[in-house]
Amino acid sequence: MRHFRSLTDSAAGQLFHRLPLELTAESTPELLAVALGGTLYTPANRSDLVKDVLRQRDLGCVSMVLCLEDSIPDADVPEAEGNVVAALASLARHQHDLPLLFVRVRTPEQMLRVARRAGAATALLTGFVLPKFDNENGTGAAFLSALHVVQQELGLDGTPSADGAPSHRLRVMPILESSPIIHIQTRAAALTNIHALLAAHREDILSVRIGATDMSSAFGLRRSRDLTIYDVNVVAGVIGDIVNVLGRPDGGFVISGPVWEHYSNTERVLRPQLRVTPFVGPHEQELRQRIMTANLDTLIREIELDLANGLLGKTVIHPSHIALVHAMSVVSHEEYLDAVAIAGNTNGGAAASPYGNKMNEMKPHQAWARRTLLRADAYGVSAAGVTFVDHLEASMG
C-alpha cells in the first residue's frame, strides 16, 4: 500500500520530487500513524463490506474503519458484528493489498467478542478504534486490558516468531470525545490522566483521534458547511488543549483532524474560501468550480488549519474527501528543503532558507523538521513548482 499509487510513472515523475514510501505491516508505527491520511468510516452493517473495502482501496483509500458504534442503530449491532467477521474472513485472500483496516467497537467486551469470532483473520486489522476514551471511570484501562487479551490469544503482540521474523502488533486509536474532556472544569485533569494512561501503553497506541461531533453536541451545536471546526470557539478550545497535552514533540502522539460531516451540494451562505490564484489553467479552473459546487472549499480550509494546529490526517465519511486530505498532506518542495537543512543541525544559529525567502533557526525548528520529514516519507515531496492543486487535479481526475 502506498499513497498515490494509482498515478502512472510519468505523472508521478512530474508531480513528485520524492515518492511516498510503501506501507506494510512491518512499517514503523510512527510512519503508519502519520500515513493514515483520510481515514474513511463506513457502517459495519453495509451489505457488502468486502466490495466496499476493495473499491475504496482502488480509489486511493489508505485507511478505513468498519464502524460498529454510532453509525449503526443499536438493534443492528449483532448482525453488524457477524458482518465484520464474515468480511474479514473473505478479505483474507487480499491481505497483502488492503488499506489499513480498523474496527470501531462500542465496548471492551465487543472487542474481545469480534476478535475471537474472527480468529486468525483478526490479523488483517491494523487495530481497533475506541470511542469516548478517558481515564476517569476505568473505561480506557478496560479497553487496553481487552486489547492485551486479544494480542496474547491471537499472537498479535509484536513478539518475533521463532525464526526472528517480525510479528504484527495490534494497536488502538482512542477517540477523545467524552464529557470530562469537553467541559472546562474537568478538562485539564482528564487530559493529564489520559496522557498518563496512553504513555504507559505507548506501544499499543497508533494515534489519537478527535470526536468533534460529540464535542459540538455537548453544546447543542452543529457547524454549517460554510464554517470550519476552528470557527466554533468552544470546540476549537478543546482541540487546542488536546494538542497542548497530547501532541507535544517530547512524548506526544500523532493526533488526527476531526470529521467533516458535509458532502452534498446546498445553497451557500458565505462566499467561497478558495482563492482563484492557485487555479491558473483552464482544467484547474474547472476543478475549482467542481470543488466549490460540492462545497468542499471550506473542507480545504479546515485541512489547512488542521495542519497549522499540529493535526495530521482526518476522519472522513465520504470518499470524495480522501483525495483532498492526501493532496494537502504532500510536503512542498520548499518545506522539504527547509526540513533537510534544519534536521540534525543542533549547533544552533540561523541561516537563510534554500528558497531565500525566510530565516531558518536551527534549534527552535528541529521538531518541525523531524515531523516534516516523516510526513514526506508518508505522502511524498512535491516537485519544484508543483502545488496542491496539481495533486488534486491528478487525484480527482
CSV table of C-alpha atoms in Angstrom, one decimal:
chain,number,residue,atom,x,y,z
A,1,MET,CA,0.0,0.0,0.0
A,2,ARG,CA,1.3,3.5,-0.9
A,3,HIS,CA,-0.2,6.9,-1.3
A,4,PHE,CA,-0.9,8.0,-4.9
A,5,ARG,CA,-0.1,4.5,-6.2
A,6,SER,CA,-2.7,4.9,-9.0
A,7,LEU,CA,-0.6,7.5,-10.8
A,8,THR,CA,1.3,6.5,-13.9
A,9,ASP,CA,5.0,6.6,-13.7
A,10,SER,CA,5.0,9.6,-16.0
A,11,ALA,CA,2.5,11.5,-13.9
A,12,ALA,CA,4.3,10.6,-10.6
A,13,GLY,CA,7.6,11.7,-12.1
A,14,GLN,CA,6.2,15.1,-13.0
A,15,LEU,CA,4.4,15.7,-9.6
A,16,PHE,CA,6.9,14.3,-7.1
A,17,HIS,CA,10.5,15.2,-6.1
A,18,ARG,CA,10.3,12.1,-3.8
A,19,LEU,CA,7.6,9.5,-3.9
A,20,PRO,CA,5.9,8.3,-0.7
A,21,LEU,CA,7.2,5.1,0.9
A,22,GLU,CA,5.5,1.8,0.7
A,23,LEU,CA,3.4,1.0,3.8
A,24,THR,CA,3.3,-2.5,5.2
A,25,ALA,CA,2.5,-4.3,8.5
A,26,GLU,CA,6.2,-4.0,9.2
A,27,SER,CA,6.4,-0.2,8.8
A,28,THR,CA,7.2,1.7,11.9
A,29,PRO,CA,4.1,2.8,14.0
A,30,GLU,CA,5.4,6.4,13.7
A,31,LEU,CA,5.1,6.2,9.9
A,32,LEU,CA,1.8,4.4,9.9
A,33,ALA,CA,0.3,6.9,12.3
A,34,VAL,CA,1.3,9.8,10.0
A,35,ALA,CA,0.3,8.0,6.8
A,36,LEU,CA,-3.3,7.3,7.8
A,37,GLY,CA,-4.5,10.2,5.7
A,38,GLY,CA,-8.2,10.5,5.1
A,39,THR,CA,-9.5,7.7,7.3
A,40,LEU,CA,-12.8,6.6,5.8
A,41,TYR,CA,-15.5,5.4,8.2
A,42,THR,CA,-18.1,3.0,6.9
A,43,PRO,CA,-21.1,1.5,8.8
A,44,ALA,CA,-20.3,-2.2,9.6
A,45,ASN,CA,-23.9,-3.2,8.6
A,46,ARG,CA,-23.3,-2.4,4.9
A,47,SER,CA,-24.5,-5.2,2.7
A,48,ASP,CA,-21.1,-5.9,1.1
A,49,LEU,CA,-18.2,-4.7,3.2
A,50,VAL,CA,-15.7,-6.7,1.1
A,51,LYS,CA,-16.6,-4.9,-2.1
A,52,ASP,CA,-16.6,-1.5,-0.3
A,53,VAL,CA,-13.1,-2.1,1.1
A,54,LEU,CA,-11.7,-3.2,-2.3
A,55,ARG,CA,-13.4,-0.4,-4.2
A,56,GLN,CA,-12.1,2.3,-1.8
A,57,ARG,CA,-8.6,0.8,-2.0
A,58,ASP,CA,-8.7,1.1,-5.7
A,59,LEU,CA,-9.8,4.8,-5.3
A,60,GLY,CA,-6.8,5.6,-3.2
A,61,CYS,CA,-8.1,5.0,0.4
A,62,VAL,CA,-5.2,4.0,2.6
A,63,SER,CA,-7.0,3.6,6.0
A,64,MET,CA,-10.6,2.5,6.7
A,65,VAL,CA,-12.7,2.0,9.8
A,66,LEU,CA,-15.6,-0.6,9.9
A,67,CYS,CA,-17.8,1.1,12.4
A,68,LEU,CA,-19.9,-0.8,15.0
A,69,GLU,CA,-20.7,2.3,17.0
A,70,ASP,CA,-22.7,5.5,16.4
A,71,SER,CA,-23.2,4.9,12.6
A,72,ILE,CA,-25.5,1.9,13.1
A,73,PRO,CA,-28.7,1.5,15.1
A,74,ASP,CA,-28.5,-0.4,18.4
A,75,ALA,CA,-30.8,-3.1,17.1
A,76,ASP,CA,-28.4,-3.8,14.2
A,77,VAL,CA,-25.3,-4.5,16.3
A,78,PRO,CA,-25.4,-8.3,16.5
A,79,GLU,CA,-25.9,-8.6,12.7
A,80,ALA,CA,-23.2,-6.0,12.1
A,81,GLU,CA,-20.7,-7.9,14.2
A,82,GLY,CA,-21.3,-11.0,12.1
A,83,ASN,CA,-20.9,-8.9,9.0
A,84,VAL,CA,-17.5,-7.7,10.1
A,85,VAL,CA,-16.3,-11.2,11.0
A,86,ALA,CA,-17.5,-12.6,7.6
A,87,ALA,CA,-15.9,-9.7,5.8
A,88,LEU,CA,-12.5,-10.2,7.4
A,89,ALA,CA,-12.6,-13.9,6.5
A,90,SER,CA,-13.4,-13.0,2.9
A,91,LEU,CA,-10.7,-10.3,2.8
A,92,ALA,CA,-8.0,-12.8,4.0
A,93,ARG,CA,-7.1,-13.6,0.4
A,94,HIS,CA,-6.3,-9.9,-0.3
A,95,GLN,CA,-4.3,-9.5,2.9
A,96,HIS,CA,-1.2,-8.1,1.1
A,97,ASP,CA,-3.1,-5.5,-0.8
A,98,LEU,CA,-5.5,-3.9,1.6
A,99,PRO,CA,-5.9,-0.5,3.3
A,100,LEU,CA,-5.0,-0.2,6.9
A,101,LEU,CA,-8.2,-1.6,8.5
A,102,PHE,CA,-9.7,-0.9,11.9
A,103,VAL,CA,-12.9,-1.8,13.7
A,104,ARG,CA,-14.6,0.8,15.8
A,105,VAL,CA,-16.1,-1.0,18.8
A,106,ARG,CA,-18.6,0.1,21.4
A,107,THR,CA,-17.2,-1.7,24.5
A,108,PRO,CA,-14.2,-3.8,25.6
A,109,GLU,CA,-16.4,-6.8,25.6
A,110,GLN,CA,-17.3,-6.3,22.0
A,111,MET,CA,-13.7,-6.0,21.0
A,112,LEU,CA,-13.0,-9.4,22.6
A,113,ARG,CA,-16.1,-10.9,21.0
A,114,VAL,CA,-15.3,-9.7,17.5
A,115,ALA,CA,-11.6,-10.7,17.7
A,116,ARG,CA,-12.4,-14.2,19.0
A,117,ARG,CA,-15.0,-14.8,16.3
A,118,ALA,CA,-12.7,-13.6,13.6
A,119,GLY,CA,-9.8,-15.7,14.9
A,120,ALA,CA,-6.8,-15.7,12.6
A,121,ALA,CA,-8.5,-13.1,10.3
A,122,THR,CA,-8.1,-10.5,13.0
A,123,ALA,CA,-4.5,-10.2,11.8
A,124,LEU,CA,-5.9,-8.3,8.8
A,125,LEU,CA,-6.6,-5.4,11.2
A,126,THR,CA,-4.2,-2.7,12.0
A,127,GLY,CA,-6.2,-2.3,15.1
A,128,PHE,CA,-9.4,-1.0,16.9
A,129,VAL,CA,-10.9,2.4,17.3
A,130,LEU,CA,-12.0,3.2,20.9
A,131,PRO,CA,-14.9,5.6,21.3
A,132,LYS,CA,-15.3,8.1,24.3
A,133,PHE,CA,-12.0,7.2,25.7
A,134,ASP,CA,-11.0,8.6,29.0
A,135,ASN,CA,-9.3,7.6,32.3
A,136,GLU,CA,-11.9,8.9,34.7
A,137,ASN,CA,-14.1,5.8,35.2
A,138,GLY,CA,-11.8,3.0,34.1
A,139,THR,CA,-13.2,2.7,30.6
A,140,GLY,CA,-9.8,3.5,29.0
A,141,ALA,CA,-8.0,0.9,31.1
A,142,ALA,CA,-10.7,-1.7,30.4
A,143,PHE,CA,-10.2,-1.2,26.6
A,144,LEU,CA,-6.5,-1.6,26.9
A,145,SER,CA,-6.8,-4.7,29.0
A,146,ALA,CA,-9.1,-6.2,26.4
A,147,LEU,CA,-6.6,-5.4,23.7
A,148,HIS,CA,-3.9,-7.2,25.6
A,149,VAL,CA,-6.0,-10.3,25.9
A,150,VAL,CA,-6.6,-10.2,22.1
A,151,GLN,CA,-2.9,-9.7,21.4
A,152,GLN,CA,-1.9,-12.6,23.6
A,153,GLU,CA,-4.7,-15.0,22.5
A,154,LEU,CA,-4.1,-14.4,18.8
A,155,GLY,CA,-0.3,-13.9,18.8
A,156,LEU,CA,-0.7,-10.2,17.7
A,157,ASP,CA,1.6,-8.7,20.4
A,158,GLY,CA,4.6,-8.0,18.2
A,159,THR,CA,6.7,-10.8,19.5
A,160,PRO,CA,9.1,-12.0,16.8
A,161,SER,CA,8.5,-15.5,15.5
A,162,ALA,CA,10.9,-18.4,16.2
A,163,ASP,CA,12.8,-17.6,13.0
A,164,GLY,CA,13.2,-14.0,14.1
A,165,ALA,CA,10.7,-12.6,11.6
A,166,PRO,CA,8.8,-9.5,12.8
A,167,SER,CA,5.3,-10.0,14.1
A,168,HIS,CA,2.3,-7.9,13.6
A,169,ARG,CA,1.2,-5.9,16.7
A,170,LEU,CA,-2.5,-5.0,17.0
A,171,ARG,CA,-2.8,-1.3,18.1
A,172,VAL,CA,-5.6,1.1,19.0
A,173,MET,CA,-6.7,4.6,18.2
A,174,PRO,CA,-8.6,6.2,21.1
A,175,ILE,CA,-11.2,8.9,20.3
A,176,LEU,CA,-11.3,11.9,22.6
A,177,GLU,CA,-14.9,12.9,22.9
A,178,SER,CA,-16.2,12.4,26.4
A,179,SER,CA,-17.7,14.9,28.8
A,180,PRO,CA,-14.7,15.2,31.2
A,181,ILE,CA,-12.5,16.3,28.2
A,182,ILE,CA,-15.1,18.7,26.8
A,183,HIS,CA,-16.1,20.6,30.0
A,184,ILE,CA,-13.6,23.1,31.0
A,185,GLN,CA,-13.9,22.4,34.8
A,186,THR,CA,-12.6,18.9,34.3
A,187,ARG,CA,-10.6,19.1,31.1
A,188,ALA,CA,-7.0,19.7,32.4
A,189,ALA,CA,-7.2,16.8,34.8
A,190,ALA,CA,-8.9,14.5,32.3
A,191,LEU,CA,-6.3,15.1,29.6
A,192,THR,CA,-3.5,14.7,32.1
A,193,ASN,CA,-4.9,11.4,33.2
A,194,ILE,CA,-5.4,10.2,29.6
A,195,HIS,CA,-1.8,11.2,28.7
A,196,ALA,CA,-0.5,9.1,31.7
A,197,LEU,CA,-2.5,6.1,30.6
A,198,LEU,CA,-1.5,6.3,26.9
A,199,ALA,CA,2.1,6.9,27.8
A,200,ALA,CA,2.1,3.8,30.0
A,201,HIS,CA,0.9,1.8,27.0
A,202,ARG,CA,2.7,3.7,24.2
A,203,GLU,CA,3.4,0.6,22.1
A,204,ASP,CA,-0.3,-0.1,21.9
A,205,ILE,CA,-1.3,3.4,20.7
A,206,LEU,CA,-1.1,4.2,17.0
A,207,SER,CA,-2.6,7.7,17.1
A,208,VAL,CA,-5.3,9.8,18.8
A,209,ARG,CA,-8.5,10.9,17.2
A,210,ILE,CA,-10.8,13.8,18.0
A,211,GLY,CA,-14.6,13.4,18.1
A,212,ALA,CA,-15.7,16.9,17.2
A,213,THR,CA,-19.3,15.8,16.5
A,214,ASP,CA,-19.8,14.7,20.2
A,215,MET,CA,-17.9,17.8,21.3
A,216,SER,CA,-20.3,20.1,19.3
A,217,SER,CA,-23.4,18.2,20.5
A,218,ALA,CA,-22.3,18.8,24.2
A,219,PHE,CA,-23.1,22.4,23.5
A,220,GLY,CA,-26.2,21.8,21.3
A,221,LEU,CA,-24.2,22.9,18.2
A,222,ARG,CA,-23.6,21.7,14.7
A,223,ARG,CA,-21.3,23.7,12.3
A,224,SER,CA,-22.6,24.6,8.9
A,225,ARG,CA,-20.7,23.7,5.7
A,226,ASP,CA,-19.5,27.3,5.5
A,227,LEU,CA,-17.6,27.2,8.8
A,228,THR,CA,-14.6,25.2,9.9
A,229,ILE,CA,-14.4,23.5,13.3
A,230,TYR,CA,-12.0,26.2,14.3
A,231,ASP,CA,-14.8,28.8,13.8
A,232,VAL,CA,-16.7,27.1,16.7
A,233,ASN,CA,-14.8,28.6,19.5
A,234,VAL,CA,-15.8,26.2,22.3
A,235,VAL,CA,-14.7,23.2,20.3
A,236,ALA,CA,-11.6,24.8,19.0
A,237,GLY,CA,-10.6,25.4,22.6
A,238,VAL,CA,-10.9,21.7,23.3
A,239,ILE,CA,-8.8,20.8,20.3
A,240,GLY,CA,-6.1,23.3,21.3
A,241,ASP,CA,-5.9,21.8,24.8
A,242,ILE,CA,-5.7,18.2,23.4
A,243,VAL,CA,-2.8,19.2,21.2
A,244,ASN,CA,-1.2,21.0,24.2
A,245,VAL,CA,-1.3,18.0,26.4
A,246,LEU,CA,-1.1,15.0,24.0
A,247,GLY,CA,0.6,16.5,20.9
A,248,ARG,CA,3.9,17.8,22.1
A,249,PRO,CA,7.1,16.6,20.3
A,250,ASP,CA,8.5,15.4,23.6
A,251,GLY,CA,6.4,12.3,24.4
A,252,GLY,CA,3.3,13.2,22.5
A,253,PHE,CA,1.2,11.3,19.9
A,254,VAL,CA,0.0,11.8,16.4
A,255,ILE,CA,-3.4,13.4,16.5
A,256,SER,CA,-5.9,13.2,13.6
A,257,GLY,CA,-8.1,16.0,12.4
A,258,PRO,CA,-11.9,15.8,13.2
A,259,VAL,CA,-14.6,14.7,10.8
A,260,TRP,CA,-16.0,16.8,8.1
A,261,GLU,CA,-19.7,16.0,8.0
A,262,HIS,CA,-20.9,17.6,4.8
A,263,TYR,CA,-20.7,16.3,1.2
A,264,SER,CA,-23.8,17.3,-0.8
A,265,ASN,CA,-24.4,20.5,-2.7
A,266,THR,CA,-26.6,23.0,-1.0
A,267,GLU,CA,-27.1,26.8,-1.1
A,268,ARG,CA,-24.1,28.8,0.2
A,269,VAL,CA,-24.4,31.3,3.0
A,270,LEU,CA,-20.8,32.7,2.9
A,271,ARG,CA,-18.6,33.4,0.0
A,272,PRO,CA,-16.2,30.7,-1.3
A,273,GLN,CA,-13.0,30.4,0.7
A,274,LEU,CA,-10.8,29.0,-2.1
A,275,ARG,CA,-8.7,31.7,-3.8
A,276,VAL,CA,-8.7,31.9,-7.6
A,277,THR,CA,-4.9,32.4,-7.8
A,278,PRO,CA,-3.6,28.8,-7.5
A,279,PHE,CA,-6.0,27.7,-10.2
A,280,VAL,CA,-4.5,29.2,-13.3
A,281,GLY,CA,-5.0,26.7,-16.1
A,282,PRO,CA,-8.4,26.0,-17.7
A,283,HIS,CA,-8.6,22.5,-16.3
A,284,GLU,CA,-7.6,23.8,-12.9
A,285,GLN,CA,-10.4,26.5,-13.1
A,286,GLU,CA,-12.8,23.7,-13.9
A,287,LEU,CA,-11.5,21.8,-10.9
A,288,ARG,CA,-12.0,24.9,-8.6
A,289,GLN,CA,-15.6,25.1,-9.8
A,290,ARG,CA,-16.2,21.4,-9.1
A,291,ILE,CA,-14.8,21.9,-5.6
A,292,MET,CA,-17.0,24.9,-4.9
A,293,THR,CA,-20.1,23.3,-6.3
A,294,ALA,CA,-19.6,20.4,-3.9
A,295,ASN,CA,-19.0,23.0,-1.1
A,296,LEU,CA,-15.5,21.4,-0.5
A,297,ASP,CA,-13.6,24.7,-0.3
A,298,THR,CA,-14.3,25.0,3.4
A,299,LEU,CA,-13.0,21.5,3.9
A,300,ILE,CA,-9.8,22.5,2.2
A,301,ARG,CA,-9.6,25.5,4.6
A,302,GLU,CA,-10.2,23.2,7.6
A,303,ILE,CA,-7.4,20.8,6.5
A,304,GLU,CA,-5.1,23.8,6.2
A,305,LEU,CA,-6.0,24.7,9.8
A,306,ASP,CA,-5.6,21.1,10.9
A,307,LEU,CA,-2.0,21.1,9.7
A,308,ALA,CA,-1.3,24.6,11.2
A,309,ASN,CA,-2.6,23.3,14.6
A,310,GLY,CA,-0.5,20.2,14.5
A,311,LEU,CA,-3.1,17.6,13.4
A,312,LEU,CA,-2.3,15.1,10.6
A,313,GLY,CA,-4.9,13.2,8.6
A,314,LYS,CA,-8.6,13.4,9.0
A,315,THR,CA,-11.7,11.4,9.8
A,316,VAL,CA,-13.9,11.3,6.6
A,317,ILE,CA,-17.3,10.0,5.9
A,318,HIS,CA,-17.4,10.3,2.1
A,319,PRO,CA,-14.9,9.0,-0.4
A,320,SER,CA,-14.7,12.4,-2.2
A,321,HIS,CA,-12.9,13.9,0.8
A,322,ILE,CA,-10.0,11.5,0.7
A,323,ALA,CA,-8.2,13.0,-2.3
A,324,LEU,CA,-8.3,16.4,-0.7
A,325,VAL,CA,-6.8,15.2,2.5
A,326,HIS,CA,-4.0,13.4,0.7
A,327,ALA,CA,-3.2,16.1,-1.8
A,328,MET,CA,-2.9,18.7,1.0
A,329,SER,CA,-0.7,16.4,3.1
A,330,VAL,CA,2.1,16.2,0.5
A,331,VAL,CA,5.2,18.1,1.6
A,332,SER,CA,6.0,21.0,-0.7
A,333,HIS,CA,9.4,21.2,-2.3
A,334,GLU,CA,10.2,24.4,-0.2
A,335,GLU,CA,9.2,22.8,3.1
A,336,TYR,CA,11.3,19.7,2.3
A,337,LEU,CA,14.4,21.7,1.5
A,338,ASP,CA,14.0,23.7,4.7
A,339,ALA,CA,13.5,20.5,6.8
A,340,VAL,CA,16.6,18.8,5.3
A,341,ALA,CA,18.7,22.0,6.0
A,342,ILE,CA,17.5,22.1,9.6
A,343,ALA,CA,17.2,18.4,10.7
A,344,GLY,CA,20.1,17.3,12.8
A,345,ASN,CA,21.8,20.7,12.8
A,346,THR,CA,21.7,21.2,16.5
A,347,ASN,CA,24.7,23.5,16.8
A,348,GLY,CA,22.4,26.5,16.7
A,349,GLY,CA,22.5,29.6,14.6
A,350,ALA,CA,20.3,30.8,11.8
A,351,ALA,CA,20.5,30.8,8.0
A,352,ALA,CA,18.6,31.9,5.0
A,353,SER,CA,16.3,29.2,3.7
A,354,PRO,CA,17.2,27.4,0.5
A,355,TYR,CA,14.4,29.4,-1.3
A,356,GLY,CA,15.9,32.6,0.1
A,357,ASN,CA,12.5,33.8,1.5
A,358,LYS,CA,12.7,33.1,5.2
A,359,MET,CA,15.1,32.6,8.1
A,360,ASN,CA,15.7,29.0,9.3
A,361,GLU,CA,16.6,28.9,13.0
A,362,MET,CA,18.3,25.6,13.7
A,363,LYS,CA,17.4,24.8,17.3
A,364,PRO,CA,13.8,26.0,17.5
A,365,HIS,CA,12.8,24.3,14.3
A,366,GLN,CA,14.2,20.8,15.0
A,367,ALA,CA,10.8,19.2,16.0
A,368,TRP,CA,9.1,20.8,13.0
A,369,ALA,CA,11.8,19.5,10.7
A,370,ARG,CA,11.5,15.9,12.0
A,371,ARG,CA,7.8,15.9,11.6
A,372,THR,CA,8.0,17.3,8.1
A,373,LEU,CA,10.5,14.6,7.0
A,374,LEU,CA,8.2,11.9,8.5
A,375,ARG,CA,5.3,13.4,6.5
A,376,ALA,CA,7.5,13.4,3.4
A,377,ASP,CA,8.0,9.6,3.9
A,378,ALA,CA,4.3,9.1,4.2
A,379,TYR,CA,3.0,11.4,1.4
A,380,GLY,CA,6.0,12.3,-0.7
A,381,VAL,CA,7.5,15.6,-1.7
A,382,SER,CA,6.2,17.8,-4.5
A,383,ALA,CA,8.5,18.6,-7.4
A,384,ALA,CA,9.6,22.2,-7.6
A,385,GLY,CA,6.8,24.4,-8.8
A,386,VAL,CA,4.1,21.8,-8.1
A,387,THR,CA,1.2,22.8,-5.8
A,388,PHE,CA,-1.6,21.0,-4.0
A,389,VAL,CA,-3.8,22.0,-7.0
A,390,ASP,CA,-1.7,19.8,-9.3
A,391,HIS,CA,-2.0,16.9,-6.9
A,392,LEU,CA,-5.8,17.5,-6.6
A,393,GLU,CA,-6.2,17.5,-10.3
A,394,ALA,CA,-4.3,14.3,-10.7
A,395,SER,CA,-6.2,12.6,-7.8
A,396,MET,CA,-9.7,13.8,-8.6
A,397,GLY,CA,-9.4,13.4,-12.3
